Amino acid sequence: MAGNAFRAEILIMLTLSDKIRQQIVSDGPITIAKYMEEAMGHPRLGYYMGKDPFGRAGDFITAPEISQMFGELIGLWCGYQWRGMGEEKQFNLIEFGPGRGTLMADILRAGRGVDGFVESISLSLVEISPVLKGVQEATLLSSTGGEVRRTRGLRWISQLAESPDGPFAAVANEFIDVLGIRQYQKTAEGWRERLVDVSEEGPLMFRFVLSEFPPEVGIVPKNLKDARIDDVVEVSPSAIALIQELASRLKRNPGFVLLIDYGHNFTACGETLQAVKDHDYHNPLNNPGSADLTAHVDFEALCKVATEFGAAVYGPVTQGAFLTSLGIHTRARNLVDASPANAREIDEVLARLTSDDGMGALFKVVALTSPGFPPPIGFQ
Ligand code: SAH
C-alpha cells in the first residue's frame, strides 16, 4: 500500500508532457484526438481542469463574455422555439460546455420574455472542469437568486446520455471546437493519419509522424478527390458522434439544438488545429495542458450526419447574419438609450460580435430541430 501511495505521489510530480511521453514510448504514437483529450481533459493536469481560462486575464474571450446581448438574443430565440414546438410544460434544457455560466444566466433572464418558458425548464449542464462547474454554480445562483436550484433542478452531467429522454433543447457555444480531431494527410501512397510521436531532437518533446498504414475505408471524406500530396483533412469523430446522438433524439422527441462555433461551411483540406494561450497562438505540441487546443468545425460534415440521423437542419448562417436577423442592432440601441455613457463600448462589442473582421463571419450558427417544425427565426 505504502509503495502504491509513494508511486502515486511520484506520478503527481510528472508534468502532463512526461505522462503523454511515457504513454507514447510504451504504446506507440497516439492520434491527435487522443493528444487533445489528454491535453484538455486529463483529470488533474488537463487545460480545463484547474483554472478559469476566460477573459482579459485568461487565454481567450467568448461571445457571451463580450456582451450580454449575445445570450439575451439566444434566450429569446430559445423561448420562441419552445413556443413553436408546442410549449412543452416540462423539458430539458441542456448546455454543453457552459464556461462561466454567463450564456445560461443571460438565456434564463431574457427567456422570461416568453410566458411559461423558463418555468418549464429542467436544467442540465455538460461540463468536464470542476473549477468551471463551481463558477457556473455561483453565476447561476446569483443571477437567479437561487431559483435555478430550487425549481429548475440544476445539475451537471458528463454526457448527453445522462439526460433523460423527452422534449429537450440543447445549446453549445464554442464547444464543438474543443472536441478532438484526427488529421489525415495525402501522400504518394494514399492517405495516412498524422499521429503524435515523441521527438528526440529540437526544443519540443513531441513531433508529428505519419501512420504506416492507410486509415479505415470511409474515414477520409469522399468529396476530397482533388486533394494534392501533403494536403491535410481534419475529422472529428467525437463531434460526429455527438451530432448523431442529438439528431436521433430529435427524431424521437420534440426539440431543438443551437450550435455556434468557428469553422467552415464546407468540408475541405486545411489544417486548423490551434493552441491559444494569453490571447496568442502557441505551438500545439509545446507543453500540452498549458494552452487551449481547438480546431475549426466542419459544419458540412455535422449537417450531413444530422440529416442522415433524422433531424431537420438549418444553416450554417454566419453569426453576424444570425444576430442581425434576431435584432441585435435594435437591442444595442436600447442599451445605448438606457446608458448613453456606454455608447462607445456598446458599439465596439456590437462590431466585434457581428462584423466580418470580428466574429461575425468566421463564427457560424446551425440549428437542428425535430422534423416537421417551422423553420427557426434567423434561418428563414
Ligand atoms: N460556452 C462557453 C465556454 C466555451 S469553452 C462560452 O461561450 O463562454 C469550452 C467549454 O467546454 C468549457 O466550459 C470547458 O470546460 C468545457 N469542456 C471542454 N471539454 C469538455 C468535455 N469533453 N466535456 C464537457 N465539457 C467540456
PDB file of N, CA, C and O in Angstrom, residues 196-251:
ATOM      1  N   VAL A 196       0.883  11.761 -33.141  1.00  0.00           N
ATOM      2  CA  VAL A 196       1.848  12.467 -32.294  1.00  0.00           C
ATOM      3  C   VAL A 196       2.832  11.447 -31.739  1.00  0.00           C
ATOM      4  O   VAL A 196       2.430  10.458 -31.113  1.00  0.00           O
ATOM      5  N   ASP A 197       4.117  11.705 -31.993  1.00  0.00           N
ATOM      6  CA  ASP A 197       5.176  10.819 -31.502  1.00  0.00           C
ATOM      7  C   ASP A 197       6.124  11.649 -30.635  1.00  0.00           C
ATOM      8  O   ASP A 197       6.091  12.882 -30.680  1.00  0.00           O
ATOM      9  N   VAL A 198       6.988  10.966 -29.886  1.00  0.00           N
ATOM     10  CA  VAL A 198       7.979  11.721 -29.124  1.00  0.00           C
ATOM     11  C   VAL A 198       9.083  12.172 -30.074  1.00  0.00           C
ATOM     12  O   VAL A 198       9.293  11.569 -31.121  1.00  0.00           O
ATOM     13  N   SER A 199       9.745  13.245 -29.703  1.00  0.00           N
ATOM     14  CA  SER A 199      10.789  13.782 -30.551  1.00  0.00           C
ATOM     15  C   SER A 199      12.117  13.648 -29.819  1.00  0.00           C
ATOM     16  O   SER A 199      12.196  13.935 -28.628  1.00  0.00           O
ATOM     17  N   GLU A 200      13.129  13.217 -30.537  1.00  0.00           N
ATOM     18  CA  GLU A 200      14.437  13.034 -29.883  1.00  0.00           C
ATOM     19  C   GLU A 200      15.319  14.263 -30.069  1.00  0.00           C
ATOM     20  O   GLU A 200      16.357  14.380 -29.472  1.00  0.00           O
ATOM     21  N   GLU A 201      14.916  15.167 -30.945  1.00  0.00           N
ATOM     22  CA  GLU A 201      15.747  16.356 -31.148  1.00  0.00           C
ATOM     23  C   GLU A 201      14.884  17.607 -31.195  1.00  0.00           C
ATOM     24  O   GLU A 201      13.663  17.512 -31.303  1.00  0.00           O
ATOM     25  N   GLY A 202      15.528  18.755 -31.113  1.00  0.00           N
ATOM     26  CA  GLY A 202      14.795  20.019 -31.145  1.00  0.00           C
ATOM     27  C   GLY A 202      14.237  20.352 -29.784  1.00  0.00           C
ATOM     28  O   GLY A 202      14.313  19.550 -28.848  1.00  0.00           O
ATOM     29  N   PRO A 203      13.643  21.550 -29.657  1.00  0.00           N
ATOM     30  CA  PRO A 203      13.205  22.019 -28.341  1.00  0.00           C
ATOM     31  C   PRO A 203      11.913  21.337 -27.855  1.00  0.00           C
ATOM     32  O   PRO A 203      11.618  21.365 -26.669  1.00  0.00           O
ATOM     33  N   LEU A 204      11.129  20.734 -28.768  1.00  0.00           N
ATOM     34  CA  LEU A 204       9.832  20.189 -28.352  1.00  0.00           C
ATOM     35  C   LEU A 204       9.935  18.708 -28.019  1.00  0.00           C
ATOM     36  O   LEU A 204      10.740  17.987 -28.599  1.00  0.00           O
ATOM     37  N   MET A 205       9.087  18.281 -27.095  1.00  0.00           N
ATOM     38  CA  MET A 205       9.101  16.888 -26.684  1.00  0.00           C
ATOM     39  C   MET A 205       8.361  16.005 -27.691  1.00  0.00           C
ATOM     40  O   MET A 205       8.506  14.795 -27.693  1.00  0.00           O
ATOM     41  N   PHE A 206       7.534  16.635 -28.544  1.00  0.00           N
ATOM     42  CA  PHE A 206       6.699  15.845 -29.460  1.00  0.00           C
ATOM     43  C   PHE A 206       6.876  16.294 -30.908  1.00  0.00           C
ATOM     44  O   PHE A 206       7.313  17.412 -31.175  1.00  0.00           O
ATOM     45  N   ARG A 207       6.508  15.411 -31.818  1.00  0.00           N
ATOM     46  CA  ARG A 207       6.516  15.771 -33.246  1.00  0.00           C
ATOM     47  C   ARG A 207       5.402  14.989 -33.931  1.00  0.00           C
ATOM     48  O   ARG A 207       4.903  13.985 -33.394  1.00  0.00           O
ATOM     49  N   PHE A 208       5.018  15.441 -35.111  1.00  0.00           N
ATOM     50  CA  PHE A 208       4.020  14.701 -35.887  1.00  0.00           C
ATOM     51  C   PHE A 208       4.722  13.659 -36.750  1.00  0.00           C
ATOM     52  O   PHE A 208       5.802  13.909 -37.289  1.00  0.00           O
ATOM     53  N   VAL A 209       4.103  12.493 -36.864  1.00  0.00           N
ATOM     54  CA  VAL A 209       4.589  11.460 -37.792  1.00  0.00           C
ATOM     55  C   VAL A 209       3.381  10.954 -38.578  1.00  0.00           C
ATOM     56  O   VAL A 209       2.231  11.224 -38.202  1.00  0.00           O
ATOM     57  N   LEU A 210       3.638  10.207 -39.631  1.00  0.00           N
ATOM     58  CA  LEU A 210       2.523   9.639 -40.400  1.00  0.00           C
ATOM     59  C   LEU A 210       2.386   8.153 -40.083  1.00  0.00           C
ATOM     60  O   LEU A 210       3.388   7.457 -39.882  1.00  0.00           O
ATOM     61  N   SER A 211       1.152   7.684 -40.073  1.00  0.00           N
ATOM     62  CA  SER A 211       0.911   6.265 -39.809  1.00  0.00           C
ATOM     63  C   SER A 211       1.483   5.439 -40.951  1.00  0.00           C
ATOM     64  O   SER A 211       1.582   5.895 -42.093  1.00  0.00           O
ATOM     65  N   GLU A 212       1.837   4.215 -40.623  1.00  0.00           N
ATOM     66  CA  GLU A 212       2.390   3.323 -41.640  1.00  0.00           C
ATOM     67  C   GLU A 212       1.307   2.895 -42.626  1.00  0.00           C
ATOM     68  O   GLU A 212       1.532   2.770 -43.818  1.00  0.00           O
ATOM     69  N   PHE A 213       0.102   2.680 -42.094  1.00  0.00           N
ATOM     70  CA  PHE A 213      -0.977   2.114 -42.911  1.00  0.00           C
ATOM     71  C   PHE A 213      -2.065   3.154 -43.196  1.00  0.00           C
ATOM     72  O   PHE A 213      -2.225   4.102 -42.435  1.00  0.00           O
ATOM     73  N   PRO A 214      -2.820   2.937 -44.263  1.00  0.00           N
ATOM     74  CA  PRO A 214      -3.911   3.876 -44.557  1.00  0.00           C
ATOM     75  C   PRO A 214      -5.022   3.774 -43.520  1.00  0.00           C
ATOM     76  O   PRO A 214      -5.154   2.737 -42.858  1.00  0.00           O
ATOM     77  N   PRO A 215      -5.828   4.825 -43.369  1.00  0.00           N
ATOM     78  CA  PRO A 215      -6.961   4.756 -42.428  1.00  0.00           C
ATOM     79  C   PRO A 215      -8.036   3.806 -42.933  1.00  0.00           C
ATOM     80  O   PRO A 215      -8.037   3.437 -44.112  1.00  0.00           O
ATOM     81  N   GLU A 216      -8.917   3.422 -42.036  1.00  0.00           N
ATOM     82  CA  GLU A 216     -10.034   2.550 -42.446  1.00  0.00           C
ATOM     83  C   GLU A 216     -10.816   3.218 -43.575  1.00  0.00           C
ATOM     84  O   GLU A 216     -10.942   4.445 -43.587  1.00  0.00           O
ATOM     85  N   VAL A 217     -11.383   2.386 -44.424  1.00  0.00           N
ATOM     86  CA  VAL A 217     -12.171   2.910 -45.540  1.00  0.00           C
ATOM     87  C   VAL A 217     -13.341   3.732 -44.980  1.00  0.00           C
ATOM     88  O   VAL A 217     -13.957   3.347 -43.985  1.00  0.00           O
ATOM     89  N   GLY A 218     -13.613   4.887 -45.600  1.00  0.00           N
ATOM     90  CA  GLY A 218     -14.773   5.680 -45.186  1.00  0.00           C
ATOM     91  C   GLY A 218     -14.439   6.785 -44.210  1.00  0.00           C
ATOM     92  O   GLY A 218     -15.278   7.636 -43.932  1.00  0.00           O
ATOM     93  N   ILE A 219     -13.221   6.792 -43.658  1.00  0.00           N
ATOM     94  CA  ILE A 219     -12.900   7.834 -42.664  1.00  0.00           C
ATOM     95  C   ILE A 219     -12.578   9.162 -43.351  1.00  0.00           C
ATOM     96  O   ILE A 219     -13.049  10.214 -42.947  1.00  0.00           O
ATOM     97  N   VAL A 220     -11.784   9.098 -44.417  1.00  0.00           N
ATOM     98  CA  VAL A 220     -11.453  10.330 -45.132  1.00  0.00           C
ATOM     99  C   VAL A 220     -12.675  10.707 -45.977  1.00  0.00           C
ATOM    100  O   VAL A 220     -13.208   9.873 -46.708  1.00  0.00           O
ATOM    101  N   PRO A 221     -13.151  11.957 -45.841  1.00  0.00           N
ATOM    102  CA  PRO A 221     -14.366  12.346 -46.573  1.00  0.00           C
ATOM    103  C   PRO A 221     -14.231  12.081 -48.070  1.00  0.00           C
ATOM    104  O   PRO A 221     -13.162  12.287 -48.648  1.00  0.00           O
ATOM    105  N   LYS A 222     -15.333  11.616 -48.662  1.00  0.00           N
ATOM    106  CA  LYS A 222     -15.274  11.194 -50.074  1.00  0.00           C
ATOM    107  C   LYS A 222     -15.081  12.367 -51.024  1.00  0.00           C
ATOM    108  O   LYS A 222     -14.538  12.198 -52.103  1.00  0.00           O
ATOM    109  N   ASN A 223     -15.558  13.564 -50.619  1.00  0.00           N
ATOM    110  CA  ASN A 223     -15.513  14.683 -51.564  1.00  0.00           C
ATOM    111  C   ASN A 223     -14.163  15.390 -51.626  1.00  0.00           C
ATOM    112  O   ASN A 223     -14.077  16.568 -51.855  1.00  0.00           O
ATOM    113  N   LEU A 224     -13.068  14.653 -51.390  1.00  0.00           N
ATOM    114  CA  LEU A 224     -11.743  15.278 -51.441  1.00  0.00           C
ATOM    115  C   LEU A 224     -10.892  14.659 -52.546  1.00  0.00           C
ATOM    116  O   LEU A 224      -9.688  14.515 -52.411  1.00  0.00           O
ATOM    117  N   LYS A 225     -11.546  14.312 -53.622  1.00  0.00           N
ATOM    118  CA  LYS A 225     -10.855  13.632 -54.725  1.00  0.00           C
ATOM    119  C   LYS A 225      -9.715  14.483 -55.301  1.00  0.00           C
ATOM    120  O   LYS A 225      -8.739  13.946 -55.807  1.00  0.00           O
ATOM    121  N   ASP A 226      -9.860  15.839 -55.178  1.00  0.00           N
ATOM    122  CA  ASP A 226      -8.838  16.699 -55.784  1.00  0.00           C
ATOM    123  C   ASP A 226      -7.671  16.988 -54.843  1.00  0.00           C
ATOM    124  O   ASP A 226      -6.805  17.786 -55.169  1.00  0.00           O
ATOM    125  N   ALA A 227      -7.667  16.349 -53.686  1.00  0.00           N
ATOM    126  CA  ALA A 227      -6.601  16.656 -52.724  1.00  0.00           C
ATOM    127  C   ALA A 227      -5.239  16.377 -53.344  1.00  0.00           C
ATOM    128  O   ALA A 227      -5.060  15.412 -54.078  1.00  0.00           O
ATOM    129  N   ARG A 228      -4.281  17.280 -53.043  1.00  0.00           N
ATOM    130  CA  ARG A 228      -2.921  17.109 -53.569  1.00  0.00           C
ATOM    131  C   ARG A 228      -2.013  16.528 -52.492  1.00  0.00           C
ATOM    132  O   ARG A 228      -2.359  16.551 -51.308  1.00  0.00           O
ATOM    133  N   ILE A 229      -0.874  16.045 -52.928  1.00  0.00           N
ATOM    134  CA  ILE A 229       0.098  15.486 -51.980  1.00  0.00           C
ATOM    135  C   ILE A 229       0.394  16.522 -50.886  1.00  0.00           C
ATOM    136  O   ILE A 229       0.562  17.703 -51.185  1.00  0.00           O
ATOM    137  N   ASP A 230       0.438  16.052 -49.668  1.00  0.00           N
ATOM    138  CA  ASP A 230       0.682  16.865 -48.453  1.00  0.00           C
ATOM    139  C   ASP A 230      -0.559  17.592 -47.935  1.00  0.00           C
ATOM    140  O   ASP A 230      -0.516  18.169 -46.855  1.00  0.00           O
ATOM    141  N   ASP A 231      -1.661  17.584 -48.688  1.00  0.00           N
ATOM    142  CA  ASP A 231      -2.893  18.186 -48.147  1.00  0.00           C
ATOM    143  C   ASP A 231      -3.340  17.409 -46.909  1.00  0.00           C
ATOM    144  O   ASP A 231      -3.167  16.188 -46.832  1.00  0.00           O
ATOM    145  N   VAL A 232      -3.939  18.153 -45.973  1.00  0.00           N
ATOM    146  CA  VAL A 232      -4.392  17.551 -44.719  1.00  0.00           C
ATOM    147  C   VAL A 232      -5.889  17.800 -44.577  1.00  0.00           C
ATOM    148  O   VAL A 232      -6.371  18.886 -44.902  1.00  0.00           O
ATOM    149  N   VAL A 233      -6.609  16.791 -44.123  1.00  0.00           N
ATOM    150  CA  VAL A 233      -8.023  16.991 -43.819  1.00  0.00           C
ATOM    151  C   VAL A 233      -8.266  16.590 -42.361  1.00  0.00           C
ATOM    152  O   VAL A 233      -7.591  15.695 -41.841  1.00  0.00           O
ATOM    153  N   GLU A 234      -9.202  17.288 -41.723  1.00  0.00           N
ATOM    154  CA  GLU A 234      -9.492  17.019 -40.306  1.00  0.00           C
ATOM    155  C   GLU A 234     -10.890  16.428 -40.151  1.00  0.00           C
ATOM    156  O   GLU A 234     -11.823  16.845 -40.825  1.00  0.00           O
ATOM    157  N   VAL A 235     -10.985  15.476 -39.247  1.00  0.00           N
ATOM    158  CA  VAL A 235     -12.263  14.811 -38.987  1.00  0.00           C
ATOM    159  C   VAL A 235     -12.417  14.749 -37.467  1.00  0.00           C
ATOM    160  O   VAL A 235     -11.461  14.443 -36.767  1.00  0.00           O
ATOM    161  N   SER A 236     -13.611  15.052 -36.974  1.00  0.00           N
ATOM    162  CA  SER A 236     -13.813  14.961 -35.523  1.00  0.00           C
ATOM    163  C   SER A 236     -14.807  13.852 -35.179  1.00  0.00           C
ATOM    164  O   SER A 236     -16.019  14.060 -35.213  1.00  0.00           O
ATOM    165  N   PRO A 237     -14.299  12.666 -34.849  1.00  0.00           N
ATOM    166  CA  PRO A 237     -15.209  11.556 -34.533  1.00  0.00           C
ATOM    167  C   PRO A 237     -16.117  11.877 -33.342  1.00  0.00           C
ATOM    168  O   PRO A 237     -17.292  11.491 -33.347  1.00  0.00           O
ATOM    169  N   SER A 238     -15.616  12.605 -32.339  1.00  0.00           N
ATOM    170  CA  SER A 238     -16.475  12.899 -31.171  1.00  0.00           C
ATOM    171  C   SER A 238     -17.589  13.855 -31.552  1.00  0.00           C
ATOM    172  O   SER A 238     -18.714  13.733 -31.062  1.00  0.00           O
ATOM    173  N   ALA A 239     -17.267  14.829 -32.413  1.00  0.00           N
ATOM    174  CA  ALA A 239     -18.314  15.770 -32.831  1.00  0.00           C
ATOM    175  C   ALA A 239     -19.375  15.022 -33.638  1.00  0.00           C
ATOM    176  O   ALA A 239     -20.580  15.218 -33.424  1.00  0.00           O
ATOM    177  N   ILE A 240     -18.936  14.150 -34.532  1.00  0.00           N
ATOM    178  CA  ILE A 240     -19.882  13.391 -35.353  1.00  0.00           C
ATOM    179  C   ILE A 240     -20.776  12.532 -34.447  1.00  0.00           C
ATOM    180  O   ILE A 240     -21.997  12.481 -34.614  1.00  0.00           O
ATOM    181  N   ALA A 241     -20.157  11.884 -33.454  1.00  0.00           N
ATOM    182  CA  ALA A 241     -20.932  11.010 -32.564  1.00  0.00           C
ATOM    183  C   ALA A 241     -21.962  11.820 -31.769  1.00  0.00           C
ATOM    184  O   ALA A 241     -23.110  11.392 -31.585  1.00  0.00           O
ATOM    185  N   LEU A 242     -21.563  13.004 -31.323  1.00  0.00           N
ATOM    186  CA  LEU A 242     -22.488  13.848 -30.558  1.00  0.00           C
ATOM    187  C   LEU A 242     -23.672  14.272 -31.430  1.00  0.00           C
ATOM    188  O   LEU A 242     -24.825  14.229 -30.991  1.00  0.00           O
ATOM    189  N   ILE A 243     -23.391  14.658 -32.665  1.00  0.00           N
ATOM    190  CA  ILE A 243     -24.478  15.110 -33.540  1.00  0.00           C
ATOM    191  C   ILE A 243     -25.408  13.934 -33.873  1.00  0.00           C
ATOM    192  O   ILE A 243     -26.632  14.099 -33.946  1.00  0.00           O
ATOM    193  N   GLN A 244     -24.835  12.762 -34.052  1.00  0.00           N
ATOM    194  CA  GLN A 244     -25.685  11.581 -34.291  1.00  0.00           C
ATOM    195  C   GLN A 244     -26.651  11.382 -33.134  1.00  0.00           C
ATOM    196  O   GLN A 244     -27.843  11.125 -33.319  1.00  0.00           O
ATOM    197  N   GLU A 245     -26.114  11.516 -31.938  1.00  0.00           N
ATOM    198  CA  GLU A 245     -26.937  11.298 -30.741  1.00  0.00           C
ATOM    199  C   GLU A 245     -28.026  12.376 -30.626  1.00  0.00           C
ATOM    200  O   GLU A 245     -29.181  12.081 -30.308  1.00  0.00           O
ATOM    201  N   LEU A 246     -27.638  13.620 -30.886  1.00  0.00           N
ATOM    202  CA  LEU A 246     -28.614  14.715 -30.789  1.00  0.00           C
ATOM    203  C   LEU A 246     -29.705  14.546 -31.853  1.00  0.00           C
ATOM    204  O   LEU A 246     -30.902  14.700 -31.568  1.00  0.00           O
ATOM    205  N   ALA A 247     -29.283  14.211 -33.080  1.00  0.00           N
ATOM    206  CA  ALA A 247     -30.263  14.087 -34.166  1.00  0.00           C
ATOM    207  C   ALA A 247     -31.199  12.915 -33.907  1.00  0.00           C
ATOM    208  O   ALA A 247     -32.414  12.993 -34.160  1.00  0.00           O
ATOM    209  N   SER A 248     -30.680  11.810 -33.377  1.00  0.00           N
ATOM    210  CA  SER A 248     -31.553  10.663 -33.074  1.00  0.00           C
ATOM    211  C   SER A 248     -32.573  11.052 -32.015  1.00  0.00           C
ATOM    212  O   SER A 248     -33.735  10.652 -32.069  1.00  0.00           O
ATOM    213  N   ARG A 249     -32.131  11.834 -31.042  1.00  0.00           N
ATOM    214  CA  ARG A 249     -33.067  12.310 -30.012  1.00  0.00           C
ATOM    215  C   ARG A 249     -34.142  13.204 -30.614  1.00  0.00           C
ATOM    216  O   ARG A 249     -35.305  13.148 -30.202  1.00  0.00           O
ATOM    217  N   LEU A 250     -33.727  14.052 -31.548  1.00  0.00           N
ATOM    218  CA  LEU A 250     -34.699  14.965 -32.163  1.00  0.00           C
ATOM    219  C   LEU A 250     -35.734  14.184 -32.967  1.00  0.00           C
ATOM    220  O   LEU A 250     -36.864  14.642 -33.147  1.00  0.00           O
ATOM    221  N   LYS A 251     -35.335  13.045 -33.456  1.00  0.00           N
ATOM    222  CA  LYS A 251     -36.285  12.216 -34.209  1.00  0.00           C
ATOM    223  C   LYS A 251     -37.301  11.585 -33.248  1.00  0.00           C
ATOM    224  O   LYS A 251     -38.476  11.450 -33.573  1.00  0.00           O
TER     225      LYS A 251
END
